[in-house]
Short mmCIF file of C-alpha atoms in Angstrom, two decimals:
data_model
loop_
_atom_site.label_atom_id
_atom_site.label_comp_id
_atom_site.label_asym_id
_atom_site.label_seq_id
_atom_site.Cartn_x
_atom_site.Cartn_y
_atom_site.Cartn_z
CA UNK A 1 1.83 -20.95 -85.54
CA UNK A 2 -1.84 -21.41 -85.02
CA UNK A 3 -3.76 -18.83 -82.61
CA UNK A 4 -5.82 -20.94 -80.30
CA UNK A 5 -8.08 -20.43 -77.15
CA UNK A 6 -5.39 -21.57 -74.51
CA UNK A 7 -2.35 -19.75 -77.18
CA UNK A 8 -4.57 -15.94 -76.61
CA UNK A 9 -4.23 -16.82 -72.62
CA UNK A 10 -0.89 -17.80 -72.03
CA UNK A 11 0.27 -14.73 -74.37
CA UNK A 12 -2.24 -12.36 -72.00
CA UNK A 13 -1.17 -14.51 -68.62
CA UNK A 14 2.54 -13.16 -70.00
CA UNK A 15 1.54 -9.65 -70.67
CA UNK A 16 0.11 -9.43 -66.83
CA UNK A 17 3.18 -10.85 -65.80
CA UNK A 18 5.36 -8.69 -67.63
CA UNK A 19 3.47 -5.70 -66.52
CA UNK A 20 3.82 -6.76 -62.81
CA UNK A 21 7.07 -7.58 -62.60
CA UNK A 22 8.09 -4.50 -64.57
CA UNK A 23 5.63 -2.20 -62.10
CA UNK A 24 7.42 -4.01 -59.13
CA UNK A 25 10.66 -3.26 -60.32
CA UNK A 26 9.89 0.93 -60.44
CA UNK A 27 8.31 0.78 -57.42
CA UNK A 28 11.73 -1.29 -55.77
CA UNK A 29 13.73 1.70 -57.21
CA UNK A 30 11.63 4.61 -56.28
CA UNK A 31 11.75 3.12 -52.77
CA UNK A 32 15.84 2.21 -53.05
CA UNK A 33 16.50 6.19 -54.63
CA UNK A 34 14.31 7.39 -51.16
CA UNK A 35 15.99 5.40 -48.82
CA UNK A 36 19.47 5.44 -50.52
CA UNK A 37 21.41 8.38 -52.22
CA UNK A 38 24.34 7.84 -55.04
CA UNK A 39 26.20 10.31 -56.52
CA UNK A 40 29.20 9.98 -58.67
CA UNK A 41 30.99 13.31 -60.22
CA UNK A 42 32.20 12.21 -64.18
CA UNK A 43 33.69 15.74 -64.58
CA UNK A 44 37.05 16.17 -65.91
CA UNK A 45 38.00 17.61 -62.84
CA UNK A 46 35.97 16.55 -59.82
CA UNK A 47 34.93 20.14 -59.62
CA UNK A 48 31.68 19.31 -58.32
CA UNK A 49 33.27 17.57 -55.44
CA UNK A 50 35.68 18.28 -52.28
CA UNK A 51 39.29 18.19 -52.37
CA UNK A 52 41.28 16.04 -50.23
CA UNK A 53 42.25 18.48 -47.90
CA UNK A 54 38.33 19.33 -47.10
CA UNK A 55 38.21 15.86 -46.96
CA UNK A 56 40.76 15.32 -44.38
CA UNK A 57 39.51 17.97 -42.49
CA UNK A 58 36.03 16.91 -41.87
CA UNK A 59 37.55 13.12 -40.46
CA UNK A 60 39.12 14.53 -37.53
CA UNK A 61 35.91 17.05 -36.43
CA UNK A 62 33.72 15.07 -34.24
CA UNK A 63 30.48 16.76 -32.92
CA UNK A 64 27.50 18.71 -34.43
CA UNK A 65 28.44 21.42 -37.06
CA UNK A 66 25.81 23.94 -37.17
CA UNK A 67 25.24 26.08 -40.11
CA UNK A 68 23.08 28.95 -40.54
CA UNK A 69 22.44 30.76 -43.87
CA UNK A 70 20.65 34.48 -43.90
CA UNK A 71 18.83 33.79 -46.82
CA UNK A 72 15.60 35.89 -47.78
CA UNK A 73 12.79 33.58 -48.65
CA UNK A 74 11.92 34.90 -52.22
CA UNK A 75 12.02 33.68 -55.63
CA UNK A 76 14.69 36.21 -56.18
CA UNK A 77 17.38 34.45 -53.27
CA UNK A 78 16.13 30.98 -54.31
CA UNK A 79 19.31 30.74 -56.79
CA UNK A 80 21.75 31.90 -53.66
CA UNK A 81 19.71 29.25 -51.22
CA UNK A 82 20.31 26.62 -53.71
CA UNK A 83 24.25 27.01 -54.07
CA UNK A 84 24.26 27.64 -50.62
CA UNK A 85 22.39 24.00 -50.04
CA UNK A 86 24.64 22.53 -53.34
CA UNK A 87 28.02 23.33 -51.65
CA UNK A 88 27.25 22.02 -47.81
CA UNK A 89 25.83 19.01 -48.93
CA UNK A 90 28.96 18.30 -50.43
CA UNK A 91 30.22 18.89 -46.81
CA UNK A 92 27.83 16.65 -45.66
CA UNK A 93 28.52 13.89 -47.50
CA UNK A 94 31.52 13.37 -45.71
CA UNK A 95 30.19 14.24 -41.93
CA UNK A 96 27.10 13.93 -41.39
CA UNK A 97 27.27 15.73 -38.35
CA UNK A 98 26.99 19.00 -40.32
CA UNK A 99 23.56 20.54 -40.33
CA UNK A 100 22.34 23.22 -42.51
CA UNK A 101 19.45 25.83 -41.25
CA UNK A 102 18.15 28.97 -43.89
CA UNK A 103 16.93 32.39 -41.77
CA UNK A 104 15.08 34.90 -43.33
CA UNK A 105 16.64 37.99 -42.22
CA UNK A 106 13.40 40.03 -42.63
CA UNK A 107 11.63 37.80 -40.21
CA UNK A 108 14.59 37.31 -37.62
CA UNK A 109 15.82 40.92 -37.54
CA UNK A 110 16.90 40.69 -33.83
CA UNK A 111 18.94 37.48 -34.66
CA UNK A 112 20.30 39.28 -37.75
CA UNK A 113 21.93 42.20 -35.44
CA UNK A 114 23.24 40.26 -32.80
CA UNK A 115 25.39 37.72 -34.71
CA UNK A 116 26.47 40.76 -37.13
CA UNK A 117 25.33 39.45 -40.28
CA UNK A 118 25.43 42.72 -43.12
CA UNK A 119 25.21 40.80 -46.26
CA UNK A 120 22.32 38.39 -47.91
CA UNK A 121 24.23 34.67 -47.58
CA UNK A 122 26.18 35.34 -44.96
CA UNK A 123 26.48 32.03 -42.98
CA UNK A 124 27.28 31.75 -39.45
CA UNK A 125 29.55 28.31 -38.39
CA UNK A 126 28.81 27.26 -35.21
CA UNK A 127 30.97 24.59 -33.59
CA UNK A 128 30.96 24.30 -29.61
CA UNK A 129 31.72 27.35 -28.24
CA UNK A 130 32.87 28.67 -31.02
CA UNK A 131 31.37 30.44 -34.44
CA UNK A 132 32.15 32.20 -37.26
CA UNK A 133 30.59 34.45 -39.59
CA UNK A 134 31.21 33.91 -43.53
CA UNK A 135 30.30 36.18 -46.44
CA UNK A 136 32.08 34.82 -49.82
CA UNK A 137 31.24 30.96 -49.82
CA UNK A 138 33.44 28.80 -51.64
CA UNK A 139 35.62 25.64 -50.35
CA UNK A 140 38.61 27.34 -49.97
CA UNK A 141 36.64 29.36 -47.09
CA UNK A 142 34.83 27.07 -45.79
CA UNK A 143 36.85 24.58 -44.60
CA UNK A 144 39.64 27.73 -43.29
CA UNK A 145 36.05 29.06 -41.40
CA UNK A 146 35.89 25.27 -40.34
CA UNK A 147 39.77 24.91 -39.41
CA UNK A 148 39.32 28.06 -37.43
CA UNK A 149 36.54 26.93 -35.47
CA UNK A 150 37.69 23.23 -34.73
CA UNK A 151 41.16 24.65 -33.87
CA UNK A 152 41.90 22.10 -30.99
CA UNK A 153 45.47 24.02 -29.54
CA UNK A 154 44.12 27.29 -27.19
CA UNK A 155 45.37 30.33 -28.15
CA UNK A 156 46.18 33.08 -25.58
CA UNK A 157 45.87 37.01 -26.16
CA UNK A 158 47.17 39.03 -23.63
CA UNK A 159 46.21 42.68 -22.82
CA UNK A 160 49.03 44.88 -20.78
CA UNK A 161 47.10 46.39 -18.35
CA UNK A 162 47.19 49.59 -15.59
CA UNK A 163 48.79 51.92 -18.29
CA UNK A 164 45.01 53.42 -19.37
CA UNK A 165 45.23 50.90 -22.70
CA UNK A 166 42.64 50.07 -24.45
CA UNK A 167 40.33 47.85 -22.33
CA UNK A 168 39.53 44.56 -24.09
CA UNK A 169 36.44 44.25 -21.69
CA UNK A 170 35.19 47.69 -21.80
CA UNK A 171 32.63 49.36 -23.92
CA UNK A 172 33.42 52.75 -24.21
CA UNK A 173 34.05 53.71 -28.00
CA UNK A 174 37.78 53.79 -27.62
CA UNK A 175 38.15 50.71 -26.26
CA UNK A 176 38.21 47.04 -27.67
CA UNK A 177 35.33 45.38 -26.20
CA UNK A 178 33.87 44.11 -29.65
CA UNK A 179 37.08 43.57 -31.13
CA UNK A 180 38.12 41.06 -28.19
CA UNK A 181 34.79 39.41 -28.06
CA UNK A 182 35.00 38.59 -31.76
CA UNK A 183 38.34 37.22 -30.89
CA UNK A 184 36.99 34.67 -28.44
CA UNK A 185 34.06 33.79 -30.99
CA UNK A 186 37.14 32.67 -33.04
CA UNK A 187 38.65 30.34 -30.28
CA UNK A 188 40.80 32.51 -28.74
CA UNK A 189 41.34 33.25 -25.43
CA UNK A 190 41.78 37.22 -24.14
CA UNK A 191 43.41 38.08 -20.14
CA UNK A 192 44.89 41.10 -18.83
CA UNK A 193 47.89 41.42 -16.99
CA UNK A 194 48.86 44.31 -14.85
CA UNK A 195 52.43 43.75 -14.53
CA UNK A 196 52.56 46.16 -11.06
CA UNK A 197 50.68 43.41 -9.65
CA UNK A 198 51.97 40.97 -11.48
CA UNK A 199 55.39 41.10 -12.71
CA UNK A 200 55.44 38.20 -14.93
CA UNK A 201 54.21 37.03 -18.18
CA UNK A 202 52.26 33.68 -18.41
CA UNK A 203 54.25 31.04 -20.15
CA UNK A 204 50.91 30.58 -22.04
CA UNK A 205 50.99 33.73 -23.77
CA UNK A 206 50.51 33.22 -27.62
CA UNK A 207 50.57 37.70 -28.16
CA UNK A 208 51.07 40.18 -25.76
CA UNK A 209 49.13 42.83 -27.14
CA UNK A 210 49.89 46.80 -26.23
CA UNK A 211 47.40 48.91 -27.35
CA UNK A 212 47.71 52.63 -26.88
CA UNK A 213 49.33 53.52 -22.61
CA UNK A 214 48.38 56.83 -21.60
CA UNK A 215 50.92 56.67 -18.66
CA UNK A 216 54.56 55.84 -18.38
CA UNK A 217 55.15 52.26 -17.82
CA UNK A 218 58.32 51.65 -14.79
CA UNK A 219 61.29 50.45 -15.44
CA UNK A 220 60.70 47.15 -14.40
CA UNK A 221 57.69 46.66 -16.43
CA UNK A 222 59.30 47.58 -19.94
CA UNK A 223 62.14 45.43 -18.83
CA UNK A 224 59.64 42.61 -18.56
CA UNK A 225 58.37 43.12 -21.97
CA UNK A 226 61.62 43.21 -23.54
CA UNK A 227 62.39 40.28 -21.78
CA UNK A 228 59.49 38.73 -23.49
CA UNK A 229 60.25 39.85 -27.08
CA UNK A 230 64.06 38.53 -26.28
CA UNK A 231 63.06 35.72 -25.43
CA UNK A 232 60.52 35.09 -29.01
CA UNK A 233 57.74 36.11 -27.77
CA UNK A 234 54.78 37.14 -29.95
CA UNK A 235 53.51 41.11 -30.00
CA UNK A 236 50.91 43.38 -31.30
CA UNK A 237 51.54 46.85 -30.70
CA UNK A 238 48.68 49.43 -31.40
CA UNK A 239 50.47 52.90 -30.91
CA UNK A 240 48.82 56.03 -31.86
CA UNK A 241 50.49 59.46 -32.51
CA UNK A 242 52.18 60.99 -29.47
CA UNK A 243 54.50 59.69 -26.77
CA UNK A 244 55.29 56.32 -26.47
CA UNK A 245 55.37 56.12 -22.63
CA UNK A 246 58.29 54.71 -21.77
CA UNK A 247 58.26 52.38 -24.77
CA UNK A 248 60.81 54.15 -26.70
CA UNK A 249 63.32 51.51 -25.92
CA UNK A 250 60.91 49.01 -27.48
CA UNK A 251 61.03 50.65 -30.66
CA UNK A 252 64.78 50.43 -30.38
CA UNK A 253 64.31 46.55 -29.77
CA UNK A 254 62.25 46.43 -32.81
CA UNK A 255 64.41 48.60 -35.00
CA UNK A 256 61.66 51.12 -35.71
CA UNK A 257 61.19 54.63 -35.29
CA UNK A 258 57.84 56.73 -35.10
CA UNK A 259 57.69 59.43 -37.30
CA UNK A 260 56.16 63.44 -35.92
CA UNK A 261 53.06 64.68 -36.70
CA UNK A 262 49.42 62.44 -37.76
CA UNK A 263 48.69 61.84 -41.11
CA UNK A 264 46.29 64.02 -43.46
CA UNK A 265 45.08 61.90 -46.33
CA UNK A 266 43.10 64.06 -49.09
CA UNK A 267 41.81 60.87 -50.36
CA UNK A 268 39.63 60.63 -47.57
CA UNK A 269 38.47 63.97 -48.17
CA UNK A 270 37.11 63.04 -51.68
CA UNK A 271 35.49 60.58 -50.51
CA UNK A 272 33.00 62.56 -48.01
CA UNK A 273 34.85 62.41 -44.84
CA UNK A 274 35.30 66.08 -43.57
CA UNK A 275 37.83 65.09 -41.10
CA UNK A 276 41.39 64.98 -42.25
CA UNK A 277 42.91 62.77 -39.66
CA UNK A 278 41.28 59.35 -41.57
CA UNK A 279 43.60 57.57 -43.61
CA UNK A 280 42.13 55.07 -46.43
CA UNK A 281 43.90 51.82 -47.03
CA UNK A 282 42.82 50.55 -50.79
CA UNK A 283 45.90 48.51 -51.21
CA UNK A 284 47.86 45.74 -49.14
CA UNK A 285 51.06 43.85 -49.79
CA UNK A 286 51.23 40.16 -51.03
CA UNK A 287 51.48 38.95 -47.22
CA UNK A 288 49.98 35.88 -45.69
CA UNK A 289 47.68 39.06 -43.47
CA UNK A 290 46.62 40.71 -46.29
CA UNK A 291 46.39 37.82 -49.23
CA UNK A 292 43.24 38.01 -50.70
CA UNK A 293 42.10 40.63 -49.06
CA UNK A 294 40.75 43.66 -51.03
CA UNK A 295 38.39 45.66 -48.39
CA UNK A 296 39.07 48.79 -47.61
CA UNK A 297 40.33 50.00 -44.14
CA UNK A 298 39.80 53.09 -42.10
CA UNK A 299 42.17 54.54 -39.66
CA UNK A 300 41.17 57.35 -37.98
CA UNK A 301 44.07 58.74 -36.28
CA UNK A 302 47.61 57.36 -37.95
CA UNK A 303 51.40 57.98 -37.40
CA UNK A 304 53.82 56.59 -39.81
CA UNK A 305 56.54 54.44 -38.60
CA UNK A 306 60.06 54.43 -40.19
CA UNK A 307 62.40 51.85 -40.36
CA UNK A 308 66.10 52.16 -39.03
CA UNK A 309 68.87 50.47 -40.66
CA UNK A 310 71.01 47.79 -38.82
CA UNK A 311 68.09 45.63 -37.09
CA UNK A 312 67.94 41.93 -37.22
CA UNK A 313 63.97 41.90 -37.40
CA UNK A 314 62.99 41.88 -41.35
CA UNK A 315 60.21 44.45 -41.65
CA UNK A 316 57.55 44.39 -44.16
CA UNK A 317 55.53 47.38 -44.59
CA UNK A 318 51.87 46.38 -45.28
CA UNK A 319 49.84 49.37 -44.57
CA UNK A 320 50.89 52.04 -46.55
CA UNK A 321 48.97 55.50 -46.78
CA UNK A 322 48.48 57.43 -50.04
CA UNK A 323 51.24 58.86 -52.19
CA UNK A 324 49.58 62.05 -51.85
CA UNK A 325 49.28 61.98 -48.19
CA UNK A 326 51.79 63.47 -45.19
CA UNK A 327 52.45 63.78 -41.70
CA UNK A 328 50.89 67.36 -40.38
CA UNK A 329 53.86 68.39 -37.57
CA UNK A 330 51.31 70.81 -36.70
CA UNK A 331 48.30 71.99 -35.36
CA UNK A 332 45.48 70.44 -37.62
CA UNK A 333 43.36 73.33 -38.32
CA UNK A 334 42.05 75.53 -40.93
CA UNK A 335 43.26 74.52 -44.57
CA UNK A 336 45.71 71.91 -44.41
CA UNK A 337 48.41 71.56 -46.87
CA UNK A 338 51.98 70.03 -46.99
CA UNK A 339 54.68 72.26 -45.70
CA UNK A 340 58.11 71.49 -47.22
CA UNK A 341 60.80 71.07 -44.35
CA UNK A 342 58.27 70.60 -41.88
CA UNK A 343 55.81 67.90 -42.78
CA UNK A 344 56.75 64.77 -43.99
CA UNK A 345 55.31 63.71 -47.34
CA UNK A 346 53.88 60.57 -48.22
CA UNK A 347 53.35 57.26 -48.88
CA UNK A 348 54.05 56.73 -44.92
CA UNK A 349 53.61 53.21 -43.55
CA UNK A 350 51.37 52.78 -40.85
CA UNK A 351 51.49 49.00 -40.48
CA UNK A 352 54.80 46.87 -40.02
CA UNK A 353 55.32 42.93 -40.30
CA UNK A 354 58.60 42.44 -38.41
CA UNK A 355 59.45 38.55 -38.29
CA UNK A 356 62.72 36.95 -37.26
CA UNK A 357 64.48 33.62 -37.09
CA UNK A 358 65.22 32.80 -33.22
CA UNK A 359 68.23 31.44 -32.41
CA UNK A 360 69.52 27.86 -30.32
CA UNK A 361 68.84 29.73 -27.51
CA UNK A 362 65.62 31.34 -27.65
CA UNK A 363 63.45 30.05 -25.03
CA UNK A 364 60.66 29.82 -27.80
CA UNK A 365 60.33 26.75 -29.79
CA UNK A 366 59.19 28.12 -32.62
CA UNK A 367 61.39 28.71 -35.69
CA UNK A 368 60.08 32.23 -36.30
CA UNK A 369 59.01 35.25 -34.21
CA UNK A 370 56.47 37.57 -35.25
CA UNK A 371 55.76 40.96 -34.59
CA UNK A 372 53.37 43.39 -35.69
CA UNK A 373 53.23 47.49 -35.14
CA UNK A 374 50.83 49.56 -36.38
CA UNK A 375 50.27 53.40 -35.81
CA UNK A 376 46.86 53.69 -34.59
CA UNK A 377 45.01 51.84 -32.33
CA UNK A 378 41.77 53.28 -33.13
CA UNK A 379 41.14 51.17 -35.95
CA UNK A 380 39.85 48.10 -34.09
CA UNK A 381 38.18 50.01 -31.34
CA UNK A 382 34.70 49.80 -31.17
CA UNK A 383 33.90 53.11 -32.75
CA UNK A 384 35.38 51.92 -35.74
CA UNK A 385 35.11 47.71 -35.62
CA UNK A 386 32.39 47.92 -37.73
CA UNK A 387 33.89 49.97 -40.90
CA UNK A 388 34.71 48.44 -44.12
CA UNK A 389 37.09 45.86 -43.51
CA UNK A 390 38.53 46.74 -40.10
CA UNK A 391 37.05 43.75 -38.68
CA UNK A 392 38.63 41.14 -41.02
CA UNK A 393 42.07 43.36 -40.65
CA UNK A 394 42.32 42.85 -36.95
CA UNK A 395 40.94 38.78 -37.15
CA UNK A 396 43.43 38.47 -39.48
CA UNK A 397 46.59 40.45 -37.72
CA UNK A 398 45.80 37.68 -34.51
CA UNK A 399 45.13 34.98 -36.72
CA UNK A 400 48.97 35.76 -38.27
CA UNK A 401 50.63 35.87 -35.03
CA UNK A 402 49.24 32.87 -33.16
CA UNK A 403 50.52 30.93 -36.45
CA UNK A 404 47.04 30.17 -37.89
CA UNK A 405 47.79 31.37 -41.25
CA UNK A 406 48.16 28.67 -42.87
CA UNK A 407 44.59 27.85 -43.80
CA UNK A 408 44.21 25.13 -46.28
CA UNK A 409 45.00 26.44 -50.12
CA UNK A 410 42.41 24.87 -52.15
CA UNK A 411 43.24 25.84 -55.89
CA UNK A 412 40.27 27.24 -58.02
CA UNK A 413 38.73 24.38 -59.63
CA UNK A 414 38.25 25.42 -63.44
CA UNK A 415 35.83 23.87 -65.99
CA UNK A 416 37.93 22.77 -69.01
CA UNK A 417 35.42 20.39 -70.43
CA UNK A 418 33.12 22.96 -70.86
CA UNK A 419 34.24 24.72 -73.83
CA UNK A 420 34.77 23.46 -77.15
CA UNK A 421 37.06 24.40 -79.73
CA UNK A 422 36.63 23.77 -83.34
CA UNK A 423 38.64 24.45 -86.42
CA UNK A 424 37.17 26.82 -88.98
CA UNK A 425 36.63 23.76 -91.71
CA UNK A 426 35.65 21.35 -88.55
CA UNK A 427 32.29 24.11 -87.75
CA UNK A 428 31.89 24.07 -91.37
CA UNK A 429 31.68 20.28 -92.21
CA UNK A 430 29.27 20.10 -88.68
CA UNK A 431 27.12 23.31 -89.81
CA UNK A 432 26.91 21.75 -93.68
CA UNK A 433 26.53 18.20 -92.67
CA UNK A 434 23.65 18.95 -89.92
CA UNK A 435 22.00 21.49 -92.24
CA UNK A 436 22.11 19.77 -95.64
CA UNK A 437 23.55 16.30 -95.45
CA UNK A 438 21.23 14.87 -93.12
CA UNK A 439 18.15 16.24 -94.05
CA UNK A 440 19.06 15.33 -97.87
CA UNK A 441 20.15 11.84 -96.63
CA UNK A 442 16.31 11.35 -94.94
CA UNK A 443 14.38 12.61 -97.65
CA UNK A 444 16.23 10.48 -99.33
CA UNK A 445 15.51 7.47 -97.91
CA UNK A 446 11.98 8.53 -97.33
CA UNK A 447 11.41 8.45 -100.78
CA UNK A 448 13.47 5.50 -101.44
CA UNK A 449 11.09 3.49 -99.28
CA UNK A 450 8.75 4.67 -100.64
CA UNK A 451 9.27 3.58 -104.07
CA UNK A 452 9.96 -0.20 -103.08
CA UNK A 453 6.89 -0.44 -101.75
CA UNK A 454 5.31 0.89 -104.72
CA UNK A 455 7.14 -1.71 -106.85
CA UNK A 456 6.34 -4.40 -104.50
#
């Protein structure tokens, strides 16, 4: 081909072209990857995206989703605020109508206090009315925090009143102002009902919660509640050591008995806390309550409960004190120590799970009544809300009861195309071939190129 004038400036009239065209195109796609987002997940798994059941869940909230991370803005918290950002934009991606916010605690300290956050990442999920704080972030508890939040049924926790209970409005440390406020963060609605003035339950009531009477109830009104429980309803009953004030016959009805004296837990004692009364709870029973749950609990002021043969409730004991623990019959003072034939040694169960199947008649349509006892009523009060995981305990004793238990299961997602396995002669034909073969094999050729063009 011959090079001319006009040849030199149609091959230069291409090059500009080329160049143009090829500059148009990257700008096109910078433009497209701003305006435009595509992701695709080619793991072997999907683990880097939601499971059908998050899935599901976000289609049927509507409305903003507000989320707010306590994250402290230094390079030290920028690998939490980037998982944090990495799992809600998966969220996101499906419902846009989530929104994600980062707080620096340090800066915000008043915020920090009032919505209760205690750990670095905590995030606080905000829908409506309604909120919820969340420490451990991972899908499974994410979308349960979002289930909770969006739950669309209402939920109503009644207080028995005029007995000197445990007021879920008041604020005095024995009472259960925090603990019932928490409650409605969660959805749930909290009333009182004095049944002097009142001597009917509302036909709304989800638990009828009895926590700690200082006076006698009448006749009438116990007959009222065990009216109630015949009929399937739902009960929490917080009872601390001492008389039961005219609720003996309820224990009957439940097929429990309280047993004498408060227990003394040395464990406690070990641990720094001078005051014998506290029980420690390390360890909880494979129940729906207590599955996956592996805080601590404090109880300040326990009784054991024992169970009596013959009821049709099936009890499940899921707060059990230490082995080396009893009930002190007597006076707790000076050096405490277990009396044979008058205390009553440990392990002593302080929390019950007492469920049955109601019948054709029961007035309830559920298929299952559920019951819960537990021998101190201190342990959600406000003095002690706050301590270890007393909080999560009592969210999750309500949460049980009203039927909200069964939060999505979202198995663990594992990485099984992360890890190769080789056979011993496999690594050896790799290690040999990419240490001697193929460095041999282009020196080699290097120097069989260069000797044809020596010969040529």
């Amino acid at each position: 081909m011959q090079v001319t004038k006009k040849s030199r400036m149609q091959v230069r009239l291409q090059n500009i072209i080329f160049v143009a065209l090829f500059l148009g195109i990257v700008g096109l796609l910078a433009w497209l990857s701003n305006r435009y987002a595509i992701s695709t997940d080619w793991t072997a798994d999907a683990r880097n995206s939601l499971s059908a059941s998050s899935t599901e869940l976000l289609k049927t909230i509507d409305g903003p989703i507000e989320i707010t991370a306590f994250v402290r803005n230094d390079p030290q918290s920028a690998t939490l605020t980037k998982r944090i950002t990495e799992i809600v934009s998966r969220y996101q991606k499906h419902n846009e109508a989530i929104s994600l916010r980062f707080i620096n605690p340090d800066t915000e300290p008043q915020m920090t206090r009032d919505l209760g956050i205690r750990v670095e990442g905590e995030l606080v999920i905000r829908y409506g009315e309604r909120s919820e704080n969340l420490q451990n972030l991972t899908e499974q508890s994410l979308t349960n925090a979002l289930q909770r939040v969006a739950r669309s049924s209402e939920r109503y926790i009644v207080f028995l009143e005029g007995h000197g209970e445990r007021n879920p409005r008041g604020r005095a440390n024995h009472d259960l102002g925090d603990w019932a406020t928490q409650l409605q963060n969660k959805g749930l609605n909290i009333q009182g009902i004095n049944l002097a003035n009142n001597p009917r339950l509302p036909d709304n009531t989800s638990i009828l919660v009895i926590a700690s009477p200082q006076v006698n109830l009448l006749p009438g009104e116990f007959s009222i509640i065990s009216n109630y429980l015949a009929k399937g309803g739902n009960l929490l009953w917080l009872a601390d050591p001492g008389e039961l004030h005219g609720l003996g016959g309820l224990a009957e009805q439940l097929g429990i008995e309280f047993q004498p004296g408060i227990i003394v837990d040395p464990t406690s004692l070990s641990l720094g806390i001078q005051d014998p009364r506290f029980t420690i709870i390390t360890e909880y029973g494979s129940q729906a309550i207590t599955a996956n749950f592996d805080s601590i609990t404090l109880f300040p002021q326990a009784t054991g409960i024992e169970l009596v043969e013959g009821s049709d409730w099936q009890a499940d004991p899921f707060l059990t004190s230490a082995a080396n623990s009893w009930s002190e019959t007597s006076e707790l003072k000076g050096e405490l120590e277990l009396n044979a034939g008058e205390d009553i040694p440990g392990p002593l169960n302080i929390g019950l799970i007492l469920t049955r199947n109601l019948g054709a008649d029961a007035d309830n349509s559920g298929s299952e009544q559920r019951a819960i006892v537990i021998g101190d009523g201190d342990f959600v009060s406000n003095a002690y809300l706050g301590n270890a995981g007393n909080l999560d305990l009592g969210l999750n004793l309500v949460n049980w009861l009203v039927g909200d238990e069964n939060f999505i299961d979202i198995p663990a997602k594992t990485a099984g195309d992360l890890k190769l396995e080789l056979s011993p002669f496999a690594a050896g034909l790799i290690g040999i071939g990419f240490l001697f073969v193929l460095p041999l094999g282009l020196l080699a050729a290097g120097l069989w190129i260069w000797w044809r063009r020596r010969q040529a």
